[in-house]
Amino acid sequence: MTPTHLFKGTGEITKLLLRQQRFKILIWLLGLIIITLAVASAYPDMYTDEKSKQAFALTMDNPAMIAMLGPGYEEQDYLGSIGTLFTHEMLLFSAIAVAIMSILLVGRSTRADEEDGRTEMVRALPAGRLSYVSAAMIILTAVNAVLALFIGLGLSVLGIEGINLESAILYGAVLGATGLVFGGFTAVFAQLAETSRGATMLSFAVLIVAYLVRAVGDVSNEALSLISPLGWTVRTDVFAGNDWWPVILSFALSIVINIIGFYLNSIRDLGSGFIPARGGRRQASSLLQTPIGLTLRLQRTNIISWGIGLFALGASFGSILGDLETYFADIEFMQAFLTEEEGYTMTEQFIVLLMAIMALIGTVPAVMTILKLKGEENKNRTEYLYSRSLSRNRMLGGYFLLAIAVSIIMQLLTAVGLWSAAAAVMDDALSLGSTFKSALVYLPAMWIVIGLAVFTLGIIPKAAGIVWFYLIYGFVVIYLSGLLEFPEWVNNLSVYEHIPQVPVEDMDFMKIIVLTIIAVVLAAAGFLGYNRRDIKG
């Protein structure tokens, strides 16, 4: 087969994948672009004088902040450009968000389609061996290019001090380059792993390792940071020196990774992976033969990974609590995220915001647990289970109970991580009991979202994406409502806004009971619908 034939049909497959992914791509692009520009436009009103900028520079010199956000600028750079303040707080986490988008996009367009049988159907037509992965990488490149261009041009027209066209384009370019790198890693892992989940988990593992290596290197050894693509991202010196070498290096790495991915794809059998699946036992255990045992086995790696991640994230935030009072005292921007409560410290008010965000993140693995059943149904695997003496209630009940347990576990791990790290850096340490209350009070809100997932699964399974949209909406409300001053009705649409803000508010048990009842009603409706609707297959 000639090299040209290997790519035959790439254009048509690109159109097919683009049509398949168009709504997800549009949501990601609009979300990232709008949030970036909205946050940037708020900075000039928050840092209005030299004192607030100096306080920012002092705080960002803290090792914990360097580990979390990357190395800072010189003080004169902060004083002379609002853009440097914006970049230091936003660039790294924006790059991580773009990396997540790219991982999910490539994973869905490669290994997931192969697992679902779409790739085999397409390859039965006059299509080259490399056409499918080529189409996925074309879409990845186009999406990141559009993102980089719109963010760059958008920042340049805001008229913010220190932001010009070149520096704004560099800001967008480094985000796009980061997306290409981690999308490329996913394309490689799609050849190594036998499942889409395996490929995605390996990609996220690389992202986490890249973040941790950068964090350690930024604090102790810069040479270590230069091993990590995220270490390159935070060294672009945007809105100050404007260094393009990290972008060029990221582009070069993405090309090398893509070549590896293309080669592996060309020598791999369809449906197989270079990392073989581990052989199972000859006989299933008694637990594995129960619905909840099977669900737990399918979700085990996912739950452990999310648990470790949330514990580490809680510990990361806990490590900065020692200097938080100084940080918030002089920076109006950060105060905008908090609700003013007399008699409570800035740290206690920050805990309220932090626990709301962590609860949102902790809801993700719980929702994934419920929607795993939809994935099993789409792959026609539930047919075999229901052919035995297994009721739909028992099957869905296993997933539901595990999702509830996951929500509790995630909040407990978050609280333990936060408290243990905070105890090591604070003179007046947080109360363990208060920390647990602040975390566990959000469980009813998490259960409502779990109930919504059960409801969509049972009543309108094709609309399961509503749950993810609602979670994203909740995050935007919690993170930006104080900064952008959303109307009250916009805030009230998020269930997380109705949770008592412990410890700055007293516990409202009536609210907790009402929210729990709503969760039960949603779940009950979902169970009823699941029992009555046709199972796909």
XYZ file of C-alpha atoms in Angstrom:
537
model
C 0.000 0.000 0.000
C 1.393 3.415 -0.985
C 1.652 6.213 1.606
C -1.166 8.067 -0.154
C -3.539 5.126 0.236
C -2.901 5.055 3.980
C -4.709 8.404 4.276
C -7.459 7.790 1.736
C -10.845 9.086 2.888
C -9.403 11.323 5.606
C -11.485 14.301 4.472
C -14.782 12.432 4.635
C -13.950 10.911 8.010
C -13.002 14.361 9.310
C -16.476 15.619 8.351
C -18.036 12.586 10.042
C -16.125 13.079 13.309
C -16.754 16.818 13.258
C -20.473 16.242 12.899
C -20.376 13.666 15.683
C -18.486 15.955 18.091
C -19.758 19.381 17.002
C -21.863 20.185 20.062
C -19.173 19.159 22.550
C -16.557 21.140 20.630
C -18.792 24.211 20.524
C -19.508 24.054 24.265
C -15.816 23.677 25.122
C -14.765 26.530 22.836
C -17.464 28.934 23.995
C -16.870 28.080 27.646
C -13.095 28.521 27.558
C -13.188 31.682 25.435
C -15.987 33.416 27.349
C -14.582 32.598 30.798
C -11.069 33.721 29.812
C -12.249 37.050 28.403
C -14.752 37.664 31.210
C -12.158 37.102 33.929
C -9.542 39.197 32.115
C -11.957 42.107 31.727
C -12.568 42.123 35.496
C -8.899 42.501 36.468
C -8.456 46.271 35.866
C -11.218 47.028 38.371
C -9.714 44.707 40.961
C -6.088 45.836 40.884
C -6.463 49.591 40.891
C -3.383 50.737 42.799
C 0.262 49.917 43.388
C -0.380 48.565 46.880
C -2.654 45.754 45.681
C -0.153 44.788 42.971
C 2.711 44.710 45.476
C 0.645 42.511 47.798
C -0.030 40.199 44.876
C 3.688 39.996 44.052
C 4.548 39.250 47.690
C 1.976 36.479 47.945
C 2.960 34.877 44.653
C 6.527 34.554 45.931
C 5.247 31.998 48.456
C 6.527 28.448 47.662
C 3.016 27.019 47.988
C 1.667 29.496 45.425
C 4.617 28.837 43.113
C 3.926 25.104 43.315
C 0.265 25.676 42.535
C 0.459 28.368 39.831
C 4.052 28.370 38.601
C 6.943 30.838 38.969
C 6.067 34.508 39.065
C 7.331 37.671 37.446
C 9.571 40.430 38.736
C 7.755 42.975 40.902
C 8.137 45.712 38.268
C 6.345 43.470 35.761
C 3.346 43.213 38.082
C 3.359 46.971 38.652
C 3.548 47.786 34.953
C 1.060 45.312 33.500
C -2.313 43.979 34.579
C -1.703 41.209 32.057
C 1.047 39.650 34.173
C -1.296 39.361 37.165
C -3.951 37.768 34.978
C -1.448 35.365 33.415
C 0.048 34.203 36.694
C -3.333 33.299 38.143
C -5.041 31.981 35.009
C -2.538 30.580 32.494
C -1.655 27.242 34.093
C -5.180 26.188 34.991
C -6.477 27.400 31.622
C -3.820 25.234 29.962
C -4.936 22.260 32.063
C -8.555 22.861 30.991
C -7.471 22.927 27.328
C -5.475 19.723 27.884
C -8.560 18.027 29.355
C -10.636 19.149 26.361
C -8.039 17.745 23.958
C -7.736 14.437 25.823
C -11.495 13.878 25.772
C -11.804 14.953 22.139
C -9.085 12.625 20.841
C -10.133 9.757 23.110
C -13.702 9.954 21.842
C -12.619 10.200 18.198
C -10.146 7.303 18.265
C -10.296 4.432 20.748
C -13.915 5.053 21.819
C -15.164 4.911 18.222
C -13.089 1.779 17.680
C -14.541 0.220 20.817
C -18.079 1.049 19.654
C -17.472 -0.529 16.238
C -17.635 2.681 14.179
C -14.011 2.484 13.069
C -14.491 -1.038 11.736
C -17.522 0.056 9.714
C -15.648 3.017 8.239
C -12.560 0.937 7.490
C -14.759 -1.497 5.540
C -15.219 1.337 3.037
C -12.452 2.669 0.753
C -10.560 4.262 3.662
C -6.864 4.190 4.482
C -5.416 2.566 7.582
C -4.347 5.941 9.013
C -7.371 7.931 7.872
C -9.287 7.715 11.165
C -6.470 8.846 13.434
C -5.515 11.484 10.837
C -9.040 12.893 10.924
C -8.956 13.007 14.729
C -5.668 14.931 14.720
C -6.923 17.358 12.050
C -9.915 18.177 14.242
C -7.685 18.482 17.314
C -5.409 20.929 15.498
C -8.313 22.962 14.127
C -10.066 23.216 17.503
C -6.923 24.341 19.318
C -6.082 26.799 16.529
C -9.554 28.367 16.736
C -9.292 28.533 20.522
C -5.850 30.165 20.380
C -6.925 32.690 17.748
C -10.141 33.803 19.434
C -8.581 34.058 22.892
C -5.600 35.962 21.492
C -7.677 38.413 19.462
C -10.225 38.739 22.264
C -7.609 39.681 24.854
C -5.993 42.165 22.468
C -9.181 44.218 22.013
C -10.059 44.485 25.720
C -7.719 47.449 26.184
C -6.160 46.104 29.382
C -2.923 47.631 30.630
C 0.110 45.706 29.345
C -1.827 43.507 26.890
C -0.953 44.085 23.238
C -1.609 41.999 20.126
C 1.681 40.055 20.202
C 1.445 39.106 23.862
C -2.249 38.226 23.568
C -1.576 35.965 20.574
C 1.223 34.314 22.580
C -1.212 33.673 25.451
C -3.621 31.969 23.070
C -0.836 30.109 21.262
C 0.576 28.540 24.414
C -2.889 27.252 25.326
C -3.337 25.756 21.869
C 0.144 24.221 21.906
C -0.538 22.594 25.285
C -3.738 21.108 23.892
C -1.851 19.647 20.924
C 0.720 18.002 23.198
C -1.784 16.231 25.442
C -4.071 15.399 22.523
C -1.045 13.761 20.907
C -0.360 11.740 24.052
C -3.961 10.511 23.938
C -3.542 9.417 20.311
C -0.533 7.323 21.361
C -2.307 5.809 24.363
C -5.263 4.966 22.109
C -2.889 2.557 20.370
C -1.460 1.143 23.600
C -4.635 0.570 25.629
C -7.413 -1.818 24.631
C -10.225 0.408 25.909
C -11.174 4.062 25.627
C -11.210 4.333 29.405
C -7.675 2.947 29.589
C -6.435 5.429 26.990
C -8.132 8.335 28.737
C -6.891 7.324 32.191
C -3.310 7.031 30.926
C -3.598 10.486 29.366
C -4.904 12.012 32.581
C -2.127 10.249 34.494
C 0.441 11.951 32.246
C -1.298 15.297 32.829
C -1.204 14.822 36.610
C 2.452 13.729 36.560
C 3.311 16.722 34.358
C 1.657 19.036 36.899
C 3.380 17.441 39.896
C 6.812 17.383 38.233
C 6.390 21.040 37.344
C 5.268 21.890 40.892
C 8.278 20.210 42.505
C 10.663 21.661 39.943
C 9.325 25.200 40.227
C 9.958 25.168 43.961
C 13.247 23.262 44.145
C 14.916 22.591 40.783
C 14.069 24.400 37.541
C 15.730 21.681 35.448
C 13.059 19.280 36.673
C 10.303 21.645 35.531
C 11.743 21.708 32.031
C 10.938 17.996 31.718
C 7.224 18.796 31.949
C 5.214 20.357 29.097
C 3.352 22.352 31.749
C 6.733 23.611 32.950
C 7.233 25.066 29.468
C 3.753 26.614 29.553
C 4.471 28.749 32.623
C 7.801 29.958 31.201
C 6.422 31.899 28.247
C 6.717 35.130 30.282
C 3.525 36.382 28.635
C 2.870 40.158 28.814
C 6.473 40.763 29.906
C 9.343 39.109 28.003
C 7.019 37.216 25.605
C 9.170 34.107 25.077
C 8.017 31.957 22.162
C 10.409 29.034 22.708
C 7.960 27.050 24.911
C 5.335 27.260 22.157
C 7.813 26.132 19.502
C 9.023 23.301 21.747
C 5.436 22.191 22.413
C 4.648 22.167 18.691
C 7.787 20.117 18.020
C 6.909 17.622 20.768
C 3.363 17.265 19.443
C 4.725 16.446 15.973
C 7.036 13.771 17.397
C 4.224 12.273 19.482
C 1.899 12.236 16.471
C 4.493 10.422 14.368
C 4.742 7.767 17.091
C 0.951 7.494 17.254
C 0.657 7.145 13.478
C 3.337 4.452 13.390
C 1.736 2.442 16.191
C -1.644 2.726 14.503
C -0.191 1.449 11.227
C 1.133 -1.779 12.776
C -1.698 -2.492 15.232
C -4.599 -4.836 14.611
C -8.011 -3.215 14.812
C -9.582 -3.742 18.242
C -6.314 -4.680 19.946
C -3.792 -2.745 22.023
C -0.087 -3.056 22.665
C -0.742 -3.281 26.401
C -2.677 -6.554 26.788
C -5.579 -6.731 29.194
C -4.771 -8.536 32.407
C -6.199 -12.031 32.599
C -9.043 -12.480 35.040
C -9.839 -15.261 37.464
C -11.255 -18.521 36.201
C -14.146 -18.202 38.648
C -15.919 -14.985 39.642
C -16.104 -14.256 43.367
C -19.479 -14.172 45.093
C -19.265 -10.377 45.362
C -18.566 -10.007 41.643
C -21.753 -11.937 40.888
C -23.857 -9.221 42.536
C -24.859 -5.994 40.704
C -23.045 -3.714 43.143
C -19.968 -5.971 43.140
C -19.808 -5.925 39.344
C -20.288 -2.156 39.323
C -17.542 -1.691 41.901
C -15.169 -3.858 39.861
C -15.860 -1.853 36.704
C -15.413 1.470 38.510
C -12.582 0.533 40.884
C -9.709 2.184 39.040
C -11.772 5.271 38.317
C -12.802 5.696 41.961
C -9.266 5.204 43.286
C -7.843 7.690 40.784
C -10.405 10.362 41.606
C -9.959 9.758 45.334
C -6.202 10.257 45.137
C -6.687 13.333 42.978
C -9.177 14.982 45.338
C -7.050 14.215 48.394
C -4.041 15.787 46.663
C -6.088 18.785 45.516
C -7.415 19.309 49.040
C -3.874 19.113 50.408
C -2.689 21.617 47.788
C -5.278 24.159 48.869
C -4.606 23.421 52.526
C -0.919 24.211 52.045
C -1.670 27.853 51.152
C -3.999 28.589 54.067
C -1.136 29.765 56.283
C -0.639 32.956 54.233
C -4.218 33.392 53.136
C -5.116 36.271 55.464
C -2.261 38.394 54.096
C -3.165 37.460 50.556
C -6.838 38.404 50.806
C -6.403 41.487 52.964
C -4.979 43.701 50.218
C -6.320 42.131 47.027
C -9.838 43.183 46.066
C -9.899 40.661 43.228
C -9.756 37.714 45.611
C -12.195 39.347 48.041
C -14.714 39.479 45.182
C -14.961 35.691 45.296
C -16.101 35.750 48.923
C -19.283 36.780 50.675
C -18.696 39.292 53.454
C -19.484 37.757 56.835
C -18.755 39.717 59.994
C -17.024 37.840 62.782
C -15.354 35.301 60.505
C -11.833 35.271 59.145
C -10.980 35.385 55.454
C -9.736 31.803 55.789
C -13.107 30.583 57.063
C -14.892 32.400 54.235
C -12.466 30.903 51.733
C -13.206 27.414 53.072
C -16.855 27.934 52.073
C -15.902 28.761 48.475
C -13.327 25.993 48.357
C -15.664 23.283 49.614
C -18.322 24.272 47.085
C -15.812 23.903 44.246
C -14.462 20.633 45.638
C -18.006 19.276 45.996
C -18.617 20.039 42.330
C -15.443 18.214 41.352
C -16.306 15.331 43.679
C -19.691 14.995 41.971
C -18.004 14.102 38.673
C -16.917 10.529 39.592
C -20.315 9.898 41.189
C -22.112 10.932 37.991
C -19.656 8.873 35.942
C -20.657 5.860 38.033
C -24.340 6.272 37.128
C -23.715 6.999 33.456
C -21.455 3.948 33.200
C -24.681 1.933 33.026
C -25.707 3.938 29.953
C -22.366 3.108 28.350
C -22.850 -0.585 29.097
C -26.316 -0.408 27.562
C -25.008 1.314 24.434
C -22.504 -1.529 24.002
C -25.318 -4.112 24.366
C -23.725 -5.620 27.475
C -26.775 -5.240 29.712
C -28.683 -7.689 27.504
C -26.623 -10.576 28.851
C -27.243 -9.529 32.442
C -30.991 -9.090 32.029
C -31.253 -12.481 30.350
C -30.575 -13.902 33.810
C -32.731 -13.564 36.927
C -31.701 -9.961 37.501
C -34.208 -7.130 37.822
C -33.615 -3.650 36.473
C -34.106 -2.223 39.959
C -31.274 -4.345 41.356
C -28.991 -3.399 38.490
C -29.646 0.344 38.623
C -29.725 0.161 42.423
C -26.158 -1.162 42.466
C -24.940 1.780 40.412
C -26.989 4.239 42.465
C -25.735 3.011 45.852
C -22.149 3.042 44.629
C -22.571 6.610 43.338
C -23.869 7.710 46.751
C -20.927 5.992 48.452
C -18.492 7.626 46.017
C -19.880 11.086 46.811
C -19.323 10.527 50.537
C -15.829 9.087 50.038
C -14.743 11.993 47.832
C -15.877 14.589 50.361
C -14.160 12.761 53.224
C -10.885 12.510 51.296
C -11.079 16.184 50.351
C -11.612 17.176 53.983
C -8.768 14.972 55.245
C -6.364 16.300 52.604
C -7.262 19.922 53.311
C -7.123 19.603 57.092
C -3.852 17.649 57.231
C -1.992 20.121 54.995
C -3.501 23.157 56.721
C -2.517 21.823 60.154
C 1.122 21.815 59.052
C 1.202 25.474 57.936
C -1.305 27.325 60.144
C -0.612 28.694 63.613
C -4.283 28.392 64.531
C -5.177 25.134 62.796
C -8.619 24.369 61.422
C -10.893 22.208 63.520
C -11.155 18.704 62.072
C -14.849 18.577 62.933
C -15.535 21.933 61.287
C -13.654 20.861 58.159
C -15.699 17.674 57.894
C -18.955 19.613 58.368
C -17.969 22.080 55.632
C -17.382 19.183 53.249
C -20.254 16.867 54.139
C -22.905 19.606 54.118
C -22.683 19.590 50.308
C -23.752 15.947 50.046
C -27.464 16.748 49.416
C -26.476 18.956 46.462
C -24.290 16.169 45.106
C -27.144 13.700 45.568
C -29.500 15.934 43.581
C -27.080 15.844 40.648
C -26.793 12.059 41.052
C -30.605 11.941 41.100
C -30.655 14.035 37.920
C -28.289 11.527 36.302
C -30.610 8.651 37.293
C -33.592 10.653 36.007
C -32.038 11.228 32.580
C -30.904 7.595 32.402
C -34.430 6.371 33.100
C -36.570 8.962 31.313
C -34.480 10.622 28.586
C -31.244 8.630 28.163
C -30.244 10.576 25.047
C -30.148 13.768 27.127
C -27.568 12.547 29.657
C -25.313 15.428 28.595
C -27.630 17.744 30.541
C -25.986 16.528 33.746
C -22.513 17.602 32.585
C -23.868 20.942 31.387
C -25.471 21.506 34.798
C -22.196 20.742 36.587
C -20.318 23.190 34.361
C -23.014 25.776 34.998
C -22.685 25.246 38.747
C -18.922 25.714 38.558
C -19.273 28.977 36.623
C -21.789 30.294 39.155
C -19.680 29.389 42.190
C -16.401 30.570 40.709
C -17.492 33.757 38.936
C -20.769 34.988 40.450
C -19.026 37.286 42.938
C -16.546 38.535 40.363
C -19.017 39.163 37.522
C -22.038 39.973 39.744
C -24.570 37.561 38.275
C -28.284 38.234 38.924
C -29.715 36.391 41.903
C -31.919 34.145 39.760
C -28.873 32.955 37.823
C -27.199 31.905 41.069
C -30.342 30.225 42.383
C -30.471 27.820 39.435
C -27.434 26.044 40.886
C -28.329 23.676 43.709
C -24.900 24.257 45.265
C -25.963 27.840 46.027
C -28.704 26.591 48.366
C -26.371 24.749 50.736
C -25.761 26.383 54.168
C -22.320 28.010 54.113
C -20.792 26.212 57.070
C -18.873 27.450 59.093
C -19.873 31.096 58.395
C -23.580 30.208 58.576
C -25.532 28.042 60.977
C -26.641 24.636 59.778
C -30.124 24.807 58.215
C -31.481 21.288 58.618
C -34.737 22.134 56.856
C -32.829 23.033 53.680
C -30.819 19.840 53.927
C -33.980 17.745 54.324
C -35.758 19.455 51.407
C -32.753 19.027 49.107
C -32.447 15.368 50.090
C -36.139 14.810 49.340
C -35.680 16.393 45.891
C -32.775 14.022 45.246
C -34.909 11.033 46.278
C -37.806 12.139 44.032
C -35.513 12.558 41.012
C -33.929 9.162 41.598
C -37.313 7.476 42.140
C -38.623 8.925 38.876
C -35.496 7.662 37.155
C -35.955 4.153 38.570
C -39.593 4.135 37.451
C -38.686 5.286 33.951
C -35.832 2.794 33.655
C -38.189 -0.060 34.490
C -40.695 1.018 31.841
C -38.551 2.084 28.898
C -37.049 -0.145 26.241
C -33.456 -1.197 26.775
C -31.232 -0.398 23.834
C -29.931 -3.475 22.112
